[in-house]
């Protein structure tokens, strides 16, 4: 304690005080009522192209959906993000011929990629070897081993890892050079000790997979250890709140940011995680509330578990999100004043380079990093029996995960992204990723053109790629 | 058991291996690691999926499509697919080989396809009837060529015939495959006991045939090259296997037998010796360590289980007589530097001589090709038929080579790959194509659905029961027995199905596989990195078709974040109660419709659920129970006094009529399609009608996506008249979920009709343009399903409202929406996301 205030003093506790403390009893919720009655029947994927688009309207997927709901009386839950085809970065192309790009073995020496993030308000910034970070993903949704391998990979590639919801693990802290600590509405696992040993603090408002809703973690994954780290009963179907209890609006948020800064001596950058909705308004508020940067997540962003309808139908696509964010800043003459880390469906360095050229300052990868580390995209993360030991808390399943090997795989994936971004930058005639710009891009679909305002150039589509294979 | 009467009718499509369509370029398929690891591209994921579904005949088709020795392979294939299996890294690979055996044991002898007759003049002579020779023979015969196979031995099959012992591969299994090949390929003639260089010469073959393929294997045992090896108690491994397997001998052996070597012949010889009378102890002497022994893992494990001793790091130096028996004098070896083939070199340790006593030594230290005539003609180079691997040609343009005889000891499946490849180049040659495209193993998929087995993540690898020597070892009973049905299905359920398209567009099978590859590429290695970049730069297929009609799916909600107060969905309620036309009070904004002609039981069950959940009923006939009924009728008909409302069906063209009310309290409305809106709306307002059903079904809900412009136009007309509040709009068309309803409400509706979705919940199946009901459900089950559907829809509708920061679903408004396609933006008037 540094100051007790002017009229306070330190005294010894009385005997009465001490017995009072000893008879203190902890109230623990057994959690028996916090579990769903009928478990959701487990189904493996119907291919994504079975959707309203060019399939039958009452297709197999629709029928399955109705059938399952009629058997359990509840909305459905699953892992991953919006699964149907959406306008995306993939509908944007580079104007210039890049067919010779990336062949120079010395490529990385010629392209500047290093960047700092988070010093807008005087904090010590993150030092990133390239504009790519690991997206926040929680221990809980992911196994301890999977989290650990992400932390190691982030160090090997000189970038930052993020705790996501659900607390910080010691081993994760040790393994990652730069670790961002996320604070959610449920404040699960949140404490000042961990705040101080983080390299970044992040207030979670929402994420692209389930904006406007809190998280879900199914009972199977709420193990003793996990419950302890989050401070909740073991074995419940955890539904986290979606609203910070002491943040009712923009004005409270600015106070929260200030509190975080004070608690950490203004040393650590404070960011905000936003699922894309009314981005135009939200970005302006984020700027006003003095965040150092924004992590902006589109409709495609993934999760470990969320309502299927929310995953598919709430929020705007990643492409629209970055556009609205940039427009918002331009509208108030603040272009370039709030760095934006874009995420949601970034699959490679090509997507990343397009996002950067559109105006994002960096990107983050969640699902692709997980896939690089062995995920097979079965979308059953919510069940907790992950077949490769990633989205599980079951030791029998976690055993299947080879942390050192997968850490190297994730690292290699990040390095492939690095190569691709560098190759594109170089191929477009630049020497610094910051030079990537919109003039290099065209849109290949009417949607992408309208959303971004880029020139519509259908000739950049591949004529051989028919709409759908028979 | 599959239907055997189908024999002769090719199941599936493209049954013939020669007109395999190659699916490598399919946008929604990437060959699984097991398939690419298989030298003949076996579509393992499909057959595994088919086994799970119990579609054995189709599984048989998938297995045999490129593999003429499927029955053999079900038992003794080297199965390079299994180490490649992605599940190998988690809890053990799928037992792909055992699953193959399961199908072949069930169907192997029972299915024969119609014979294919030769249709061409040219003929091919093939020397050797092992897997390489007979695979090429089958391909060429199916292409219409006449094929003569010349075999030195008195039975066809090569190593599979004389080399692999019956306890691993009963002879009937090989016969089964050969029988299948020969019955199918009428153009093949096998000449047994006809050796090249003895009964027939190469010149004769070249004169008789347009092309010759040499697939002679490598079956001459190499000598050990140590003094004393010509002792009578020293036998060559190949000869030993041959006289016992093919010759049927069961000699009595001395108590202790030594086998020198660590390859295929050594493994089979040691296990065979162990089973013969007299033999008590078998020791295998191998010059390197256990990490370097070339024996297949399962064979090595089998031998160890059968109590065979392995002596590693021992190099034979001499064989001497000792106490009436023999002693193998060895020196110890120690590992040296790794060699080019990855195996470590070894060197002898000085002064480490020691004797291993025994009664007999079997030398199994390698084999070479065996044909004096070819040697004399210079076609054999040291010990192999000199063959160019790119073209399968020898120095003689008319003569081709394949199999172990050409490329050294390998496996059955590699020999079959050579057979396919040689057949391809021979065909090109016979057709006069001098510069053929390089041969490529085709990767085909049968697009089988993923197994819906809830245990797929949990089942451990299922092993076959292992019996070892058995009760009567000298009868060579089989070492393992096949799966039963349950085990096969459990094993099949485990498959990841790496080949199948995923459920997500962003992480589609192609994207996922590229990410996998990127994660396995060397950082900074320019060539592979550049190649991957080019792959990733390719534009994706256009997933949103420009002509795609607008659908509810193309509309999204805008969540509350910072700009609006977030509602806590798990703790704060959201109201769904709905009042229609000022007179009908519902718990939820749903009117169930379309059950007028449904079977009585279904109709009653749905009505019960509607009553329990407090929804409404829209239909021509009165539902049972205390329900708010909106009576559908035609102008001129009299409304039922029991109905809460009368809804006149106007359809697409409006003519003025006299709307009636059965009572003062009864509400009245119209059901209108798009073209009638402009006249029907002013009429309804004029007559103070309370309700309007907007029929966007395009005639029938089953016809396809609803016509969303009906809703847009109705609102525009009302807004134009500035009388939006005077009539309640009920949306009808394509409602599949509570989310769809939420969108209809946000666009201006007050409630929505639920038709086909409810029918599906109540047990109906969509068949063409109608719904069919089977008697597979009880009344109570239908009630519960209908009730559950309404409950889940209500949850969905309110979640959408809560996400946007509303505590009442009726507060949803157009401002809460954006669209994601141009078509939807036009059809609804809602701006595209990212735009204003
Ligand atoms: C003991 C043993 C066990 C094995 N076990 C396995 C196993 O479990 N799994 C596996 O995948 N692989 C196994 N292999 C390897 C596999 O059998 C061979 O790679 C494969 O059989 C090679 O096929 P091929 O057609 O090239 O030759 P072969 O199978 O050897 O067939 C060649 C044929 O040509 C005939 N021939 C030779 N010379 C002449 C001539 N001059 N005139 C006419 N005919 C002639 C021979 O009699 C023989 O029938 C084993 C090999 C051996 C030796
Ligand atoms: C398993 C999993 C857990 C996640 N947990 C969190 C979390 O705790 N906090 C958060 O802000 N985002 C979380 N996310 C969302 C990611 O941070 C990110 O927004 C999203 O995954 C980006 O999209 P992508 O997966 O397509 O890259 C999670 C995502 C996944 C896949
Ligand atoms: S493999 Fe595991 S992490 Fe990947 S989608 Fe399946 S359950 Fe989720």
mmCIF file of C-alpha atoms in Angstrom, chain A residues 37-38 42-49 51-54 57-58 60-67 69-76 80 82-88 90-91 94 98-105 108 205-206 211-216 220 239-243 248-250 253 272 274-278 280-282 285-286 299-300 302 309-310 312-317 320 323-324 327 331 344-348 350 367-368 371-372 374-380 383 385-388 394 397 400 406 408-413 415-417 419-420 423-424 444-447 450-451 460-462 465-470, chain B residues 26-28 86-87 89-91 447 449-459 493-498 501-516 518-527 529-530 532-534 536-549 551-572 701-706 733-740 743 755-758 760-762 764-766 777 781 784-789 791-793 795-796 799-800 802-804 806 815-818 820-823 826 832-836:
data_model
loop_
_atom_site.group_PDB
_atom_site.id
_atom_site.type_symbol
_atom_site.label_atom_id
_atom_site.label_comp_id
_atom_site.label_asym_id
_atom_site.label_seq_id
_atom_site.Cartn_x
_atom_site.Cartn_y
_atom_site.Cartn_z
ATOM 1 C CA UNK A 37 -30.910 -31.127 -20.299
ATOM 2 C CA UNK A 38 -30.802 -32.819 -23.704
ATOM 3 C CA UNK A 42 -23.443 -34.785 -32.560
ATOM 4 C CA UNK A 43 -23.260 -34.435 -36.316
ATOM 5 C CA UNK A 44 -20.281 -34.264 -38.598
ATOM 6 C CA UNK A 45 -20.151 -31.724 -41.385
ATOM 7 C CA UNK A 46 -22.313 -31.475 -44.386
ATOM 8 C CA UNK A 47 -20.121 -29.727 -47.001
ATOM 9 C CA UNK A 48 -20.333 -25.952 -46.752
ATOM 10 C CA UNK A 49 -21.664 -25.427 -50.251
ATOM 11 C CA UNK A 51 -26.436 -23.714 -48.289
ATOM 12 C CA UNK A 52 -29.245 -21.595 -49.606
ATOM 13 C CA UNK A 53 -27.076 -20.124 -52.399
ATOM 14 C CA UNK A 54 -27.144 -22.525 -55.289
ATOM 15 C CA UNK A 57 -33.711 -24.162 -50.554
ATOM 16 C CA UNK A 58 -34.887 -27.052 -48.363
ATOM 17 C CA UNK A 60 -30.150 -31.573 -46.479
ATOM 18 C CA UNK A 61 -28.523 -29.120 -44.127
ATOM 19 C CA UNK A 62 -31.727 -27.196 -43.504
ATOM 20 C CA UNK A 63 -33.613 -30.398 -42.902
ATOM 21 C CA UNK A 64 -30.971 -31.699 -40.529
ATOM 22 C CA UNK A 65 -31.046 -28.443 -38.637
ATOM 23 C CA UNK A 66 -34.804 -28.489 -38.199
ATOM 24 C CA UNK A 67 -34.723 -32.127 -37.212
ATOM 25 C CA UNK A 69 -33.849 -28.614 -33.069
ATOM 26 C CA UNK A 70 -37.086 -30.558 -32.986
ATOM 27 C CA UNK A 71 -35.298 -33.216 -30.948
ATOM 28 C CA UNK A 72 -33.736 -30.975 -28.341
ATOM 29 C CA UNK A 73 -35.816 -27.823 -28.122
ATOM 30 C CA UNK A 74 -32.862 -25.509 -28.144
ATOM 31 C CA UNK A 75 -30.786 -23.515 -30.582
ATOM 32 C CA UNK A 76 -27.716 -25.353 -31.843
ATOM 33 C CA UNK A 80 -15.650 -22.390 -35.822
ATOM 34 C CA UNK A 82 -19.549 -18.293 -40.118
ATOM 35 C CA UNK A 83 -19.289 -21.233 -42.442
ATOM 36 C CA UNK A 84 -21.194 -20.217 -45.525
ATOM 37 C CA UNK A 85 -19.661 -18.406 -48.466
ATOM 38 C CA UNK A 86 -19.383 -14.682 -47.730
ATOM 39 C CA UNK A 87 -17.781 -11.774 -49.566
ATOM 40 C CA UNK A 88 -14.176 -11.903 -48.437
ATOM 41 C CA UNK A 90 -10.473 -13.789 -51.530
ATOM 42 C CA UNK A 91 -12.714 -11.727 -53.817
ATOM 43 C CA UNK A 94 -3.683 -7.763 -57.056
ATOM 44 C CA UNK A 98 2.905 -11.612 -59.370
ATOM 45 C CA UNK A 99 3.708 -14.872 -61.087
ATOM 46 C CA UNK A 100 7.436 -14.363 -60.570
ATOM 47 C CA UNK A 101 7.165 -13.188 -56.971
ATOM 48 C CA UNK A 102 8.893 -14.849 -54.059
ATOM 49 C CA UNK A 103 11.685 -16.672 -55.847
ATOM 50 C CA UNK A 104 14.608 -14.703 -54.478
ATOM 51 C CA UNK A 105 16.200 -16.577 -51.571
ATOM 52 C CA UNK A 108 13.302 -11.350 -46.478
ATOM 53 C CA UNK A 205 -16.223 -6.279 -25.886
ATOM 54 C CA UNK A 206 -17.143 -8.935 -28.396
ATOM 55 C CA UNK A 211 -20.919 -10.357 -31.157
ATOM 56 C CA UNK A 212 -23.356 -9.103 -28.587
ATOM 57 C CA UNK A 213 -23.269 -12.406 -26.731
ATOM 58 C CA UNK A 214 -21.066 -13.892 -24.066
ATOM 59 C CA UNK A 215 -18.979 -16.996 -24.459
ATOM 60 C CA UNK A 216 -20.048 -20.581 -24.035
ATOM 61 C CA UNK A 220 -17.250 -31.408 -20.734
ATOM 62 C CA UNK A 239 -22.205 -19.104 -20.341
ATOM 63 C CA UNK A 240 -20.188 -15.991 -19.772
ATOM 64 C CA UNK A 241 -21.888 -12.639 -19.582
ATOM 65 C CA UNK A 242 -21.648 -10.373 -22.576
ATOM 66 C CA UNK A 243 -21.471 -7.126 -20.711
ATOM 67 C CA UNK A 248 -22.541 0.269 -19.323
ATOM 68 C CA UNK A 249 -21.437 2.536 -22.116
ATOM 69 C CA UNK A 250 -18.645 4.481 -23.713
ATOM 70 C CA UNK A 253 -15.182 2.361 -20.746
ATOM 71 C CA UNK A 272 -10.004 -3.437 -27.415
ATOM 72 C CA UNK A 274 -14.478 -5.841 -31.187
ATOM 73 C CA UNK A 275 -16.702 -8.106 -33.209
ATOM 74 C CA UNK A 276 -17.789 -6.283 -36.331
ATOM 75 C CA UNK A 277 -21.292 -4.869 -36.244
ATOM 76 C CA UNK A 278 -21.859 -1.147 -36.221
ATOM 77 C CA UNK A 280 -18.547 2.921 -37.979
ATOM 78 C CA UNK A 281 -19.821 3.953 -34.547
ATOM 79 C CA UNK A 282 -17.750 1.577 -32.483
ATOM 80 C CA UNK A 285 -15.905 5.429 -29.632
ATOM 81 C CA UNK A 286 -12.762 3.317 -29.373
ATOM 82 C CA UNK A 299 -18.321 -12.297 -39.188
ATOM 83 C CA UNK A 300 -15.970 -15.065 -40.322
ATOM 84 C CA UNK A 302 -14.128 -18.415 -35.191
ATOM 85 C CA UNK A 309 -27.388 -18.910 -35.803
ATOM 86 C CA UNK A 310 -25.292 -16.224 -34.170
ATOM 87 C CA UNK A 312 -23.835 -17.251 -39.281
ATOM 88 C CA UNK A 313 -26.149 -14.279 -39.010
ATOM 89 C CA UNK A 314 -24.830 -11.681 -36.602
ATOM 90 C CA UNK A 315 -22.145 -9.245 -37.659
ATOM 91 C CA UNK A 316 -20.678 -8.067 -40.923
ATOM 92 C CA UNK A 317 -18.010 -9.800 -43.010
ATOM 93 C CA UNK A 320 -16.919 -4.843 -44.724
ATOM 94 C CA UNK A 323 -13.881 -0.780 -44.810
ATOM 95 C CA UNK A 324 -16.267 0.694 -42.250
ATOM 96 C CA UNK A 327 -14.348 5.148 -43.378
ATOM 97 C CA UNK A 331 -15.074 10.807 -41.516
ATOM 98 C CA UNK A 344 -11.644 -13.320 -39.165
ATOM 99 C CA UNK A 345 -10.884 -15.749 -41.961
ATOM 100 C CA UNK A 346 -7.257 -14.813 -42.639
ATOM 101 C CA UNK A 347 -5.769 -17.975 -44.095
ATOM 102 C CA UNK A 348 -2.392 -17.048 -45.487
ATOM 103 C CA UNK A 350 -2.025 -13.436 -49.409
ATOM 104 C CA UNK A 367 -8.207 -20.840 -36.947
ATOM 105 C CA UNK A 368 -5.375 -21.026 -39.456
ATOM 106 C CA UNK A 371 -5.091 -25.851 -38.385
ATOM 107 C CA UNK A 372 -1.359 -25.438 -38.864
ATOM 108 C CA UNK A 374 -3.049 -30.139 -36.387
ATOM 109 C CA UNK A 375 -6.751 -29.195 -36.299
ATOM 110 C CA UNK A 376 -8.694 -31.080 -38.950
ATOM 111 C CA UNK A 377 -11.571 -28.579 -39.205
ATOM 112 C CA UNK A 378 -14.253 -30.974 -38.020
ATOM 113 C CA UNK A 379 -16.024 -28.084 -36.244
ATOM 114 C CA UNK A 380 -16.812 -30.162 -33.180
ATOM 115 C CA UNK A 383 -18.107 -31.047 -27.644
ATOM 116 C CA UNK A 385 -13.565 -34.592 -27.336
ATOM 117 C CA UNK A 386 -11.292 -33.015 -29.931
ATOM 118 C CA UNK A 387 -9.816 -35.913 -31.817
ATOM 119 C CA UNK A 388 -6.364 -34.357 -32.087
ATOM 120 C CA UNK A 394 -9.881 -34.443 -21.448
ATOM 121 C CA UNK A 397 -7.501 -36.632 -25.701
ATOM 122 C CA UNK A 400 -2.739 -36.997 -28.507
ATOM 123 C CA UNK A 406 2.886 -28.602 -33.385
ATOM 124 C CA UNK A 408 7.108 -25.844 -34.931
ATOM 125 C CA UNK A 409 4.304 -26.403 -37.426
ATOM 126 C CA UNK A 410 2.561 -23.217 -36.324
ATOM 127 C CA UNK A 411 5.856 -21.376 -36.477
ATOM 128 C CA UNK A 412 6.453 -22.652 -39.999
ATOM 129 C CA UNK A 413 2.998 -21.568 -41.008
ATOM 130 C CA UNK A 415 6.954 -18.077 -41.593
ATOM 131 C CA UNK A 416 5.137 -19.064 -44.789
ATOM 132 C CA UNK A 417 2.828 -16.102 -44.181
ATOM 133 C CA UNK A 419 7.321 -15.104 -47.011
ATOM 134 C CA UNK A 420 4.084 -14.502 -48.850
ATOM 135 C CA UNK A 423 6.987 -11.661 -51.780
ATOM 136 C CA UNK A 424 3.863 -9.685 -52.611
ATOM 137 C CA UNK A 444 -13.461 -9.632 -58.600
ATOM 138 C CA UNK A 445 -17.088 -9.785 -57.475
ATOM 139 C CA UNK A 446 -19.794 -7.137 -57.500
ATOM 140 C CA UNK A 447 -20.128 -7.499 -53.721
ATOM 141 C CA UNK A 450 -19.384 -2.330 -53.715
ATOM 142 C CA UNK A 451 -18.163 -3.014 -50.199
ATOM 143 C CA UNK A 460 -9.240 -11.314 -62.689
ATOM 144 C CA UNK A 461 -11.352 -14.332 -61.845
ATOM 145 C CA UNK A 462 -10.095 -17.687 -62.945
ATOM 146 C CA UNK A 465 -12.974 -22.259 -61.863
ATOM 147 C CA UNK A 466 -16.570 -23.032 -62.491
ATOM 148 C CA UNK A 467 -19.098 -22.100 -59.914
ATOM 149 C CA UNK A 468 -19.190 -25.490 -58.361
ATOM 150 C CA UNK A 469 -17.666 -28.817 -59.194
ATOM 151 C CA UNK A 470 -20.329 -31.268 -60.297
ATOM 152 C CA UNK B 26 -12.025 -31.183 -58.278
ATOM 153 C CA UNK B 27 -12.465 -27.977 -56.281
ATOM 154 C CA UNK B 28 -13.939 -29.748 -53.316
ATOM 155 C CA UNK B 86 -3.284 -38.299 -39.883
ATOM 156 C CA UNK B 87 -4.746 -40.148 -36.978
ATOM 157 C CA UNK B 89 -0.171 -38.825 -34.837
ATOM 158 C CA UNK B 90 -2.993 -38.820 -32.323
ATOM 159 C CA UNK B 91 -4.149 -42.267 -31.234
ATOM 160 C CA UNK B 447 -17.765 -38.644 -52.610
ATOM 161 C CA UNK B 449 -20.565 -38.899 -46.804
ATOM 162 C CA UNK B 450 -18.720 -38.667 -43.542
ATOM 163 C CA UNK B 451 -19.698 -41.326 -41.004
ATOM 164 C CA UNK B 452 -22.184 -39.953 -38.481
ATOM 165 C CA UNK B 453 -20.867 -41.944 -35.579
ATOM 166 C CA UNK B 454 -20.863 -40.110 -32.281
ATOM 167 C CA UNK B 455 -17.993 -42.253 -31.057
ATOM 168 C CA UNK B 456 -15.632 -41.346 -33.883
ATOM 169 C CA UNK B 457 -13.391 -39.211 -31.701
ATOM 170 C CA UNK B 458 -13.215 -41.786 -28.935
ATOM 171 C CA UNK B 459 -12.858 -45.277 -30.401
ATOM 172 C CA UNK B 493 -15.942 -44.577 -37.800
ATOM 173 C CA UNK B 494 -12.513 -43.393 -36.663
ATOM 174 C CA UNK B 495 -11.557 -42.057 -40.080
ATOM 175 C CA UNK B 496 -10.943 -38.281 -40.148
ATOM 176 C CA UNK B 497 -12.071 -38.228 -43.762
ATOM 177 C CA UNK B 498 -9.338 -35.868 -44.835
ATOM 178 C CA UNK B 501 -15.126 -31.166 -48.100
ATOM 179 C CA UNK B 502 -15.372 -29.390 -44.783
ATOM 180 C CA UNK B 503 -18.375 -27.563 -43.420
ATOM 181 C CA UNK B 504 -16.774 -24.140 -43.789
ATOM 182 C CA UNK B 505 -16.078 -22.079 -46.870
ATOM 183 C CA UNK B 506 -13.067 -20.303 -45.410
ATOM 184 C CA UNK B 507 -11.389 -23.447 -44.191
ATOM 185 C CA UNK B 508 -12.494 -25.600 -47.094
ATOM 186 C CA UNK B 509 -10.645 -28.822 -47.747
ATOM 187 C CA UNK B 510 -8.319 -27.060 -50.190
ATOM 188 C CA UNK B 511 -7.529 -24.197 -47.857
ATOM 189 C CA UNK B 512 -7.067 -26.522 -44.927
ATOM 190 C CA UNK B 513 -4.669 -28.715 -46.861
ATOM 191 C CA UNK B 514 -2.648 -25.717 -48.022
ATOM 192 C CA UNK B 515 -2.366 -24.523 -44.428
ATOM 193 C CA UNK B 516 -1.219 -28.018 -43.472
ATOM 194 C CA UNK B 518 2.578 -24.381 -45.223
ATOM 195 C CA UNK B 519 3.029 -25.633 -41.687
ATOM 196 C CA UNK B 520 5.297 -28.340 -43.009
ATOM 197 C CA UNK B 521 7.409 -26.238 -45.350
ATOM 198 C CA UNK B 522 10.935 -25.146 -44.589
ATOM 199 C CA UNK B 523 10.983 -21.454 -43.675
ATOM 200 C CA UNK B 524 12.864 -19.332 -46.172
ATOM 201 C CA UNK B 525 13.211 -22.113 -48.706
ATOM 202 C CA UNK B 526 12.539 -19.956 -51.759
ATOM 203 C CA UNK B 527 11.472 -22.569 -54.255
ATOM 204 C CA UNK B 529 7.631 -20.986 -50.706
ATOM 205 C CA UNK B 530 7.283 -19.363 -54.110
ATOM 206 C CA UNK B 532 2.940 -22.181 -52.503
ATOM 207 C CA UNK B 533 2.508 -18.442 -53.011
ATOM 208 C CA UNK B 534 1.462 -19.048 -56.606
ATOM 209 C CA UNK B 536 -2.463 -19.240 -52.877
ATOM 210 C CA UNK B 537 -2.657 -16.337 -55.327
ATOM 211 C CA UNK B 538 -5.054 -18.214 -57.563
ATOM 212 C CA UNK B 539 -8.511 -16.676 -57.304
ATOM 213 C CA UNK B 540 -11.112 -18.782 -55.552
ATOM 214 C CA UNK B 541 -14.180 -20.063 -57.255
ATOM 215 C CA UNK B 542 -17.001 -17.565 -57.197
ATOM 216 C CA UNK B 543 -19.059 -18.784 -54.309
ATOM 217 C CA UNK B 544 -21.825 -16.246 -54.532
ATOM 218 C CA UNK B 545 -23.354 -16.609 -57.959
ATOM 219 C CA UNK B 546 -24.411 -13.322 -59.535
ATOM 220 C CA UNK B 547 -27.721 -14.887 -60.556
ATOM 221 C CA UNK B 548 -28.317 -16.317 -57.093
ATOM 222 C CA UNK B 549 -31.740 -15.223 -55.820
ATOM 223 C CA UNK B 551 -32.465 -15.175 -49.551
ATOM 224 C CA UNK B 552 -32.851 -14.603 -45.829
ATOM 225 C CA UNK B 553 -29.316 -15.944 -45.522
ATOM 226 C CA UNK B 554 -27.975 -12.859 -47.251
ATOM 227 C CA UNK B 555 -29.174 -10.592 -44.471
ATOM 228 C CA UNK B 556 -27.197 -10.137 -41.243
ATOM 229 C CA UNK B 557 -27.902 -8.468 -37.931
ATOM 230 C CA UNK B 558 -25.773 -5.694 -36.522
ATOM 231 C CA UNK B 559 -24.789 -6.490 -32.957
ATOM 232 C CA UNK B 560 -24.739 -4.000 -30.158
ATOM 233 C CA UNK B 561 -21.184 -3.329 -29.039
ATOM 234 C CA UNK B 562 -20.098 0.069 -27.826
ATOM 235 C CA UNK B 563 -22.715 2.190 -29.485
ATOM 236 C CA UNK B 564 -25.659 0.458 -27.837
ATOM 237 C CA UNK B 565 -26.199 -1.046 -24.464
ATOM 238 C CA UNK B 566 -25.540 -4.750 -24.693
ATOM 239 C CA UNK B 567 -28.266 -6.943 -23.282
ATOM 240 C CA UNK B 568 -27.092 -9.885 -21.312
ATOM 241 C CA UNK B 569 -28.742 -12.759 -23.112
ATOM 242 C CA UNK B 570 -28.324 -15.333 -20.409
ATOM 243 C CA UNK B 571 -29.674 -13.202 -17.647
ATOM 244 C CA UNK B 572 -32.091 -10.777 -19.198
ATOM 245 C CA UNK B 701 -42.940 -22.922 -50.057
ATOM 246 C CA UNK B 702 -41.258 -25.951 -51.560
ATOM 247 C CA UNK B 703 -40.731 -24.165 -54.866
ATOM 248 C CA UNK B 704 -37.516 -22.499 -53.701
ATOM 249 C CA UNK B 705 -36.333 -19.359 -51.959
ATOM 250 C CA UNK B 706 -39.097 -16.936 -51.035
ATOM 251 C CA UNK B 733 -42.445 -17.858 -47.189
ATOM 252 C CA UNK B 734 -39.380 -19.984 -46.636
ATOM 253 C CA UNK B 735 -39.106 -19.658 -42.856
ATOM 254 C CA UNK B 736 -36.550 -22.222 -41.674
ATOM 255 C CA UNK B 737 -35.537 -20.882 -38.306
ATOM 256 C CA UNK B 738 -36.209 -18.327 -35.632
ATOM 257 C CA UNK B 739 -33.510 -16.254 -37.281
ATOM 258 C CA UNK B 740 -35.492 -16.059 -40.506
ATOM 259 C CA UNK B 743 -35.308 -10.937 -40.141
ATOM 260 C CA UNK B 755 -45.045 -24.220 -42.903
ATOM 261 C CA UNK B 756 -42.502 -26.618 -44.333
ATOM 262 C CA UNK B 757 -40.212 -26.341 -41.292
ATOM 263 C CA UNK B 758 -42.984 -27.470 -38.996
ATOM 264 C CA UNK B 760 -40.232 -31.503 -41.240
ATOM 265 C CA UNK B 761 -40.239 -31.302 -37.467
ATOM 266 C CA UNK B 762 -43.465 -33.284 -37.325
ATOM 267 C CA UNK B 764 -42.410 -35.093 -42.804
ATOM 268 C CA UNK B 765 -39.855 -35.521 -45.537
ATOM 269 C CA UNK B 766 -39.570 -33.304 -48.544
ATOM 270 C CA UNK B 777 -43.453 -41.717 -35.009
ATOM 271 C CA UNK B 781 -43.197 -37.792 -30.450
ATOM 272 C CA UNK B 784 -42.841 -32.989 -28.642
ATOM 273 C CA UNK B 785 -40.909 -32.369 -31.869
ATOM 274 C CA UNK B 786 -43.303 -29.625 -32.921
ATOM 275 C CA UNK B 787 -43.131 -28.046 -29.508
ATOM 276 C CA UNK B 788 -39.350 -28.244 -29.447
ATOM 277 C CA UNK B 789 -39.130 -26.624 -32.841
ATOM 278 C CA UNK B 791 -39.111 -23.412 -28.504
ATOM 279 C CA UNK B 792 -35.847 -23.385 -30.384
ATOM 280 C CA UNK B 793 -37.183 -20.923 -32.911
ATOM 281 C CA UNK B 795 -34.838 -18.848 -28.604
ATOM 282 C CA UNK B 796 -33.302 -18.002 -31.946
ATOM 283 C CA UNK B 799 -31.159 -14.180 -29.447
ATOM 284 C CA UNK B 800 -31.121 -12.132 -32.625
ATOM 285 C CA UNK B 802 -30.721 -9.512 -27.822
ATOM 286 C CA UNK B 803 -27.594 -9.382 -29.954
ATOM 287 C CA UNK B 804 -28.820 -6.125 -31.398
ATOM 288 C CA UNK B 806 -33.266 -5.318 -27.764
ATOM 289 C CA UNK B 815 -31.705 -0.339 -39.089
ATOM 290 C CA UNK B 816 -30.532 -3.517 -37.313
ATOM 291 C CA UNK B 817 -29.807 -5.194 -40.646
ATOM 292 C CA UNK B 818 -27.286 -5.198 -43.444
ATOM 293 C CA UNK B 820 -24.191 -9.335 -47.886
ATOM 294 C CA UNK B 821 -25.179 -9.743 -51.521
ATOM 295 C CA UNK B 822 -26.145 -7.198 -54.104
ATOM 296 C CA UNK B 823 -29.235 -9.245 -54.928
ATOM 297 C CA UNK B 826 -31.925 -4.893 -54.003
ATOM 298 C CA UNK B 832 -24.877 -3.873 -48.316
ATOM 299 C CA UNK B 833 -22.537 -4.340 -45.342
ATOM 300 C CA UNK B 834 -19.732 -1.803 -45.428
ATOM 301 C CA UNK B 835 -21.879 0.683 -47.335
ATOM 302 C CA UNK B 836 -24.579 3.113 -46.333
#
